[in-house]
PDB file of C-alpha atoms in Angstrom:
ATOM      1  CA  MET A   1      16.774  27.929 -25.637  1.00 39.00           C
ATOM      2  CA  ASP A   2      13.660  26.376 -24.059  1.00 48.00           C
ATOM      3  CA  ASP A   3      14.650  24.572 -20.837  1.00 48.00           C
ATOM      4  CA  THR A   4      11.752  22.137 -21.193  1.00 47.00           C
ATOM      5  CA  VAL A   5      13.357  20.688 -24.324  1.00 54.00           C
ATOM      6  CA  ASN A   6      16.727  20.172 -22.576  1.00 68.00           C
ATOM      7  CA  ASP A   7      15.178  18.684 -19.454  1.00 90.00           C
ATOM      8  CA  ILE A   8      13.288  15.684 -20.881  1.00 95.00           C
ATOM      9  CA  VAL A   9      13.008  12.975 -18.224  1.00 96.00           C
ATOM     10  CA  VAL A  10      11.357  10.033 -19.999  1.00 96.00           C
ATOM     11  CA  GLU A  11      12.688  10.084 -23.552  1.00 93.00           C
ATOM     12  CA  LYS A  12      10.737   7.205 -25.064  1.00 93.00           C
ATOM     13  CA  ALA A  13       8.491   4.555 -23.596  1.00 93.00           C
ATOM     14  CA  VAL A  14       8.029   1.393 -25.607  1.00 94.00           C
ATOM     15  CA  ARG A  15       4.991  -0.664 -24.741  1.00 95.00           C
ATOM     16  CA  PRO A  16       5.631  -4.388 -25.068  1.00 95.00           C
ATOM     17  CA  GLU A  17       3.293  -6.779 -26.802  1.00 94.00           C
ATOM     18  CA  ARG A  18       1.003  -8.430 -24.291  1.00 95.00           C
ATOM     19  CA  VAL A  19       0.689 -12.161 -23.840  1.00 96.00           C
ATOM     20  CA  LEU A  20      -2.979 -12.794 -24.623  1.00 96.00           C
ATOM     21  CA  SER A  21      -3.217 -16.474 -23.841  1.00 97.00           C
ATOM     22  CA  GLY A  22      -1.241 -19.198 -22.149  1.00 96.00           C
ATOM     23  CA  PRO A  23      -0.178 -19.690 -18.543  1.00 96.00           C
ATOM     24  CA  TRP A  24      -2.001 -17.260 -16.282  1.00 95.00           C
ATOM     25  CA  LEU A  25       1.168 -15.911 -14.644  1.00 96.00           C
ATOM     26  CA  ASP A  26       2.701 -15.191 -18.068  1.00 97.00           C
ATOM     27  CA  VAL A  27      -0.417 -13.198 -18.991  1.00 97.00           C
ATOM     28  CA  ILE A  28      -0.293 -11.292 -15.676  1.00 97.00           C
ATOM     29  CA  ALA A  29       3.448 -10.516 -15.904  1.00 97.00           C
ATOM     30  CA  SER A  30       2.980  -9.331 -19.471  1.00 97.00           C
ATOM     31  CA  ASN A  31       0.060  -7.110 -18.529  1.00 96.00           C
ATOM     32  CA  LEU A  32       1.990  -5.599 -15.619  1.00 97.00           C
ATOM     33  CA  ASP A  33       4.840  -4.659 -17.958  1.00 98.00           C
ATOM     34  CA  TYR A  34       2.350  -3.280 -20.481  1.00 97.00           C
ATOM     35  CA  HIS A  35       0.713  -1.078 -17.826  1.00 97.00           C
ATOM     36  CA  ARG A  36       4.091   0.066 -16.489  1.00 98.00           C
ATOM     37  CA  ALA A  37       5.115   1.109 -19.999  1.00 97.00           C
ATOM     38  CA  THR A  38       1.747   2.744 -20.658  1.00 97.00           C
ATOM     39  CA  PHE A  39       2.174   4.907 -17.558  1.00 98.00           C
ATOM     40  CA  LEU A  40       5.639   5.956 -18.748  1.00 98.00           C
ATOM     41  CA  TRP A  41       4.205   6.614 -22.222  1.00 97.00           C
ATOM     42  CA  LYS A  42       1.959   9.250 -20.583  1.00 97.00           C
ATOM     43  CA  CYS A  43       5.100  10.868 -19.111  1.00 97.00           C
ATOM     44  CA  GLN A  44       7.402  10.685 -22.132  1.00 96.00           C
ATOM     45  CA  GLY A  45       8.825  13.852 -23.628  1.00 96.00           C
ATOM     46  CA  LEU A  46       8.120  15.969 -20.551  1.00 97.00           C
ATOM     47  CA  SER A  47      10.502  18.025 -18.450  1.00 97.00           C
ATOM     48  CA  ASP A  48      10.941  18.010 -14.692  1.00 97.00           C
ATOM     49  CA  ALA A  49       8.781  21.140 -14.470  1.00 96.00           C
ATOM     50  CA  GLN A  50       6.029  19.644 -16.617  1.00 97.00           C
ATOM     51  CA  LEU A  51       5.960  16.412 -14.609  1.00 97.00           C
ATOM     52  CA  ARG A  52       5.520  18.527 -11.442  1.00 96.00           C
ATOM     53  CA  GLN A  53       2.754  20.688 -12.880  1.00 95.00           C
ATOM     54  CA  ARG A  54      -0.756  20.450 -11.454  1.00 95.00           C
ATOM     55  CA  SER A  55      -2.500  20.504 -14.801  1.00 95.00           C
ATOM     56  CA  VAL A  56      -6.040  19.912 -13.518  1.00 94.00           C
ATOM     57  CA  PRO A  57      -6.972  22.878 -11.300  1.00 91.00           C
ATOM     58  CA  THR A  58      -9.298  20.863  -9.054  1.00 91.00           C
ATOM     59  CA  SER A  59      -6.663  18.193  -8.339  1.00 90.00           C
ATOM     60  CA  THR A  60      -3.351  18.089  -6.501  1.00 88.00           C
ATOM     61  CA  LEU A  61      -2.186  15.143  -8.630  1.00 92.00           C
ATOM     62  CA  THR A  62       0.871  15.445 -10.825  1.00 95.00           C
ATOM     63  CA  LEU A  63       2.510  12.940 -13.120  1.00 97.00           C
ATOM     64  CA  LEU A  64       5.618  12.980 -10.920  1.00 97.00           C
ATOM     65  CA  GLY A  65       3.491  12.374  -7.822  1.00 94.00           C
ATOM     66  CA  LEU A  66       1.903   9.376  -9.533  1.00 96.00           C
ATOM     67  CA  MET A  67       5.368   8.073 -10.428  1.00 97.00           C
ATOM     68  CA  ARG A  68       6.403   8.353  -6.767  1.00 96.00           C
ATOM     69  CA  HIS A  69       3.220   6.548  -5.739  1.00 95.00           C
ATOM     70  CA  LEU A  70       3.666   3.733  -8.245  1.00 97.00           C
ATOM     71  CA  GLN A  71       7.204   2.970  -7.051  1.00 97.00           C
ATOM     72  CA  GLY A  72       5.648   2.590  -3.624  1.00 96.00           C
ATOM     73  CA  VAL A  73       2.944   0.293  -5.032  1.00 97.00           C
ATOM     74  CA  GLU A  74       5.627  -1.911  -6.589  1.00 98.00           C
ATOM     75  CA  ARG A  75       7.638  -2.194  -3.398  1.00 97.00           C
ATOM     76  CA  ALA A  76       4.748  -2.461  -0.954  1.00 96.00           C
ATOM     77  CA  TRP A  77       2.964  -5.230  -2.806  1.00 97.00           C
ATOM     78  CA  PHE A  78       5.781  -7.292  -4.328  1.00 98.00           C
ATOM     79  CA  GLN A  79       8.402  -6.938  -1.613  1.00 97.00           C
ATOM     80  CA  ARG A  80       6.541  -6.307   1.625  1.00 96.00           C
ATOM     81  CA  ALA A  81       3.235  -8.131   1.017  1.00 96.00           C
ATOM     82  CA  LEU A  82       4.261 -11.006  -1.249  1.00 97.00           C
ATOM     83  CA  ALA A  83       7.937 -11.566  -0.389  1.00 97.00           C
ATOM     84  CA  GLY A  84       7.689 -10.630   3.280  1.00 95.00           C
ATOM     85  CA  THR A  85      10.806  -8.469   3.056  1.00 96.00           C
ATOM     86  CA  THR A  86      11.417  -4.902   4.155  1.00 96.00           C
ATOM     87  CA  PRO A  87      11.677  -2.800   1.008  1.00 95.00           C
ATOM     88  CA  HIS A  88      13.954   0.186   0.675  1.00 93.00           C
ATOM     89  CA  PHE A  89      11.657   3.103  -0.015  1.00 93.00           C
ATOM     90  CA  PHE A  90      13.304   6.295  -1.251  1.00 92.00           C
ATOM     91  CA  PRO A  91      12.769   8.937   1.470  1.00 92.00           C
ATOM     92  CA  TYR A  92      10.356  11.156  -0.465  1.00 94.00           C
ATOM     93  CA  ARG A  93       8.628  13.898   1.490  1.00 92.00           C
ATOM     94  CA  THR A  94       5.070  12.852   2.415  1.00 90.00           C
ATOM     95  CA  TYR A  95       2.050  14.217   4.254  1.00 88.00           C
ATOM     96  CA  LEU A  96      -1.200  12.831   5.673  1.00 91.00           C
ATOM     97  CA  THR A  97      -4.382  13.511   3.716  1.00 88.00           C
ATOM     98  CA  PRO A  98      -7.595  14.537   5.508  1.00 91.00           C
ATOM     99  CA  GLU A  99      -8.595  10.853   5.245  1.00 90.00           C
ATOM    100  CA  GLY A 100      -5.439   9.881   7.179  1.00 89.00           C
ATOM    101  CA  GLU A 101      -3.635   8.348   4.198  1.00 84.00           C
ATOM    102  CA  GLU A 102      -0.003   9.067   3.431  1.00 84.00           C
ATOM    103  CA  TRP A 103       0.604  10.769   0.073  1.00 83.00           C
ATOM    104  CA  TYR A 104       3.662  12.193  -1.632  1.00 87.00           C
ATOM    105  CA  ASP A 105       4.268  15.888  -1.033  1.00 88.00           C
ATOM    106  CA  GLU A 106       4.598  17.708  -4.344  1.00 86.00           C
ATOM    107  CA  SER A 107       7.096  20.115  -2.777  1.00 88.00           C
ATOM    108  CA  ASP A 108       9.627  17.259  -2.560  1.00 93.00           C
ATOM    109  CA  PRO A 109      12.746  18.614  -4.290  1.00 94.00           C
ATOM    110  CA  THR A 110      13.996  15.248  -5.591  1.00 96.00           C
ATOM    111  CA  PRO A 111      14.805  15.782  -9.294  1.00 97.00           C
ATOM    112  CA  ALA A 112      12.403  14.027 -11.653  1.00 97.00           C
ATOM    113  CA  THR A 113      15.306  12.126 -13.207  1.00 97.00           C
ATOM    114  CA  GLU A 114      15.991  10.531  -9.801  1.00 97.00           C
ATOM    115  CA  VAL A 115      12.298   9.741  -9.253  1.00 97.00           C
ATOM    116  CA  TYR A 116      12.206   8.136 -12.710  1.00 98.00           C
ATOM    117  CA  ALA A 117      15.348   6.093 -11.984  1.00 98.00           C
ATOM    118  CA  ASP A 118      13.852   5.007  -8.648  1.00 98.00           C
ATOM    119  CA  TYR A 119      10.599   4.010 -10.361  1.00 98.00           C
ATOM    120  CA  LEU A 120      12.489   1.925 -12.939  1.00 98.00           C
ATOM    121  CA  LYS A 121      14.478   0.304 -10.124  1.00 98.00           C
ATOM    122  CA  ALA A 122      11.284  -0.550  -8.221  1.00 98.00           C
ATOM    123  CA  CYS A 123       9.803  -2.167 -11.352  1.00 98.00           C
ATOM    124  CA  ASP A 124      13.009  -4.170 -11.899  1.00 98.00           C
ATOM    125  CA  GLU A 125      12.958  -5.304  -8.270  1.00 98.00           C
ATOM    126  CA  SER A 126       9.357  -6.483  -8.701  1.00 98.00           C
ATOM    127  CA  ARG A 127      10.298  -8.451 -11.813  1.00 98.00           C
ATOM    128  CA  GLN A 128      13.124 -10.114  -9.853  1.00 97.00           C
ATOM    129  CA  PHE A 129      10.692 -11.151  -7.086  1.00 97.00           C
ATOM    130  CA  PHE A 130       7.868 -12.168  -9.428  1.00 98.00           C
ATOM    131  CA  THR A 131       8.660 -15.843 -10.076  1.00 97.00           C
ATOM    132  CA  ASP A 132       9.365 -16.690  -6.436  1.00 97.00           C
ATOM    133  CA  VAL A 133       6.422 -14.787  -4.940  1.00 98.00           C
ATOM    134  CA  THR A 134       3.911 -16.149  -7.461  1.00 98.00           C
ATOM    135  CA  ALA A 135       4.966 -19.814  -7.330  1.00 97.00           C
ATOM    136  CA  ASP A 136       1.779 -20.578  -5.369  1.00 97.00           C
ATOM    137  CA  PRO A 137      -0.973 -18.203  -6.571  1.00 97.00           C
ATOM    138  CA  GLY A 138      -3.365 -19.565  -3.925  1.00 97.00           C
ATOM    139  CA  ARG A 139      -1.002 -18.768  -1.038  1.00 97.00           C
ATOM    140  CA  ILE A 140      -2.719 -16.630   1.592  1.00 97.00           C
ATOM    141  CA  VAL A 141      -1.034 -13.297   2.238  1.00 95.00           C
ATOM    142  CA  PRO A 142      -1.714 -11.253   5.394  1.00 92.00           C
ATOM    143  CA  ASN A 143      -3.159  -7.965   4.240  1.00 88.00           C
ATOM    144  CA  PRO A 144      -3.925  -5.189   6.747  1.00 84.00           C
ATOM    145  CA  GLU A 145      -5.707  -3.121   4.076  1.00 85.00           C
ATOM    146  CA  PHE A 146      -8.139  -5.734   2.734  1.00 89.00           C
ATOM    147  CA  GLY A 147      -7.876  -8.645   5.151  1.00 92.00           C
ATOM    148  CA  ASP A 148      -6.099 -11.865   4.237  1.00 95.00           C
ATOM    149  CA  THR A 149      -5.973 -12.360   0.471  1.00 96.00           C
ATOM    150  CA  ASP A 150      -4.274 -14.715  -1.902  1.00 97.00           C
ATOM    151  CA  VAL A 151      -1.455 -13.935  -4.331  1.00 98.00           C
ATOM    152  CA  ARG A 152      -3.944 -13.696  -7.228  1.00 97.00           C
ATOM    153  CA  PHE A 153      -5.787 -10.871  -5.477  1.00 97.00           C
ATOM    154  CA  VAL A 154      -2.536  -8.955  -4.898  1.00 97.00           C
ATOM    155  CA  LEU A 155      -1.572  -9.260  -8.564  1.00 98.00           C
ATOM    156  CA  ALA A 156      -5.034  -8.125  -9.659  1.00 96.00           C
ATOM    157  CA  HIS A 157      -4.802  -5.216  -7.218  1.00 97.00           C
ATOM    158  CA  VAL A 158      -1.449  -4.047  -8.620  1.00 98.00           C
ATOM    159  CA  ILE A 159      -2.954  -4.075 -12.114  1.00 97.00           C
ATOM    160  CA  GLU A 160      -5.939  -2.155 -10.684  1.00 97.00           C
ATOM    161  CA  GLU A 161      -3.549   0.458  -9.254  1.00 97.00           C
ATOM    162  CA  TYR A 162      -1.915   0.881 -12.654  1.00 98.00           C
ATOM    163  CA  ALA A 163      -5.224   1.028 -14.510  1.00 95.00           C
ATOM    164  CA  ARG A 164      -6.602   3.695 -12.163  1.00 96.00           C
ATOM    165  CA  HIS A 165      -3.467   5.820 -12.070  1.00 97.00           C
ATOM    166  CA  THR A 166      -2.773   5.520 -15.785  1.00 96.00           C
ATOM    167  CA  GLY A 167      -6.275   6.902 -16.298  1.00 95.00           C
ATOM    168  CA  HIS A 168      -5.341   9.799 -14.035  1.00 96.00           C
ATOM    169  CA  ALA A 169      -2.102  10.237 -15.991  1.00 97.00           C
ATOM    170  CA  ASP A 170      -4.031  10.331 -19.259  1.00 96.00           C
ATOM    171  CA  LEU A 171      -6.200  13.199 -18.017  1.00 95.00           C
ATOM    172  CA  LEU A 172      -3.240  15.066 -16.486  1.00 97.00           C
ATOM    173  CA  ARG A 173      -1.253  14.784 -19.714  1.00 97.00           C
ATOM    174  CA  GLU A 174      -4.144  15.931 -21.883  1.00 96.00           C
ATOM    175  CA  ALA A 175      -4.706  18.953 -19.621  1.00 96.00           C
ATOM    176  CA  LEU A 176      -0.974  19.675 -19.635  1.00 95.00           C
ATOM    177  CA  ASP A 177      -0.291  19.795 -23.374  1.00 94.00           C
ATOM    178  CA  GLY A 178      -3.238  18.308 -25.250  1.00 94.00           C
ATOM    179  CA  THR A 179      -1.552  14.950 -25.847  1.00 92.00           C
ATOM    180  CA  THR A 180      -4.058  12.106 -25.873  1.00 89.00           C
ATOM    181  CA  GLY A 181      -3.768   8.400 -26.256  1.00 80.00           C
ATOM    182  CA  GLU A 182      -5.706   5.254 -25.741  1.00 73.00           C
TER     183      GLU A 182
END
């Protein structure tokens, strides 16, 4: 029997309907959940091995690496930047890129099912923080990467992270098995 069929990590991703008008924070929260689900949609039906596969020969990116990165995005921006707390990051193996940035090492042996569970947990944690950390969208947030920003910028940046990395995921998935989507 084919192990890839028995080893499916993300069974089904359901993208929620987006809020298209109304209070700005409702629209933003809705769009964040839509982008989270869209990323998982690009990963659905794949095995641990497939999620680890470098499907674009000129890139070191994998779908599992993007999932590790996005859990970090959730925790860094919602917990550390907006809530001012110290998040619990799963101790994934990392390395420094030639540009001096930390990235997730694809040789990390953590099973994809655990990475997926950690990603879901990070998204749930962000949802729990959302109302409190967005109560004042104009609040200035110290930001070592961009300089001081307001909450609106941080929320836009998280959506930017998802948009960029979901685009990467789309290309990785198409190269992996030909599956395409919007």
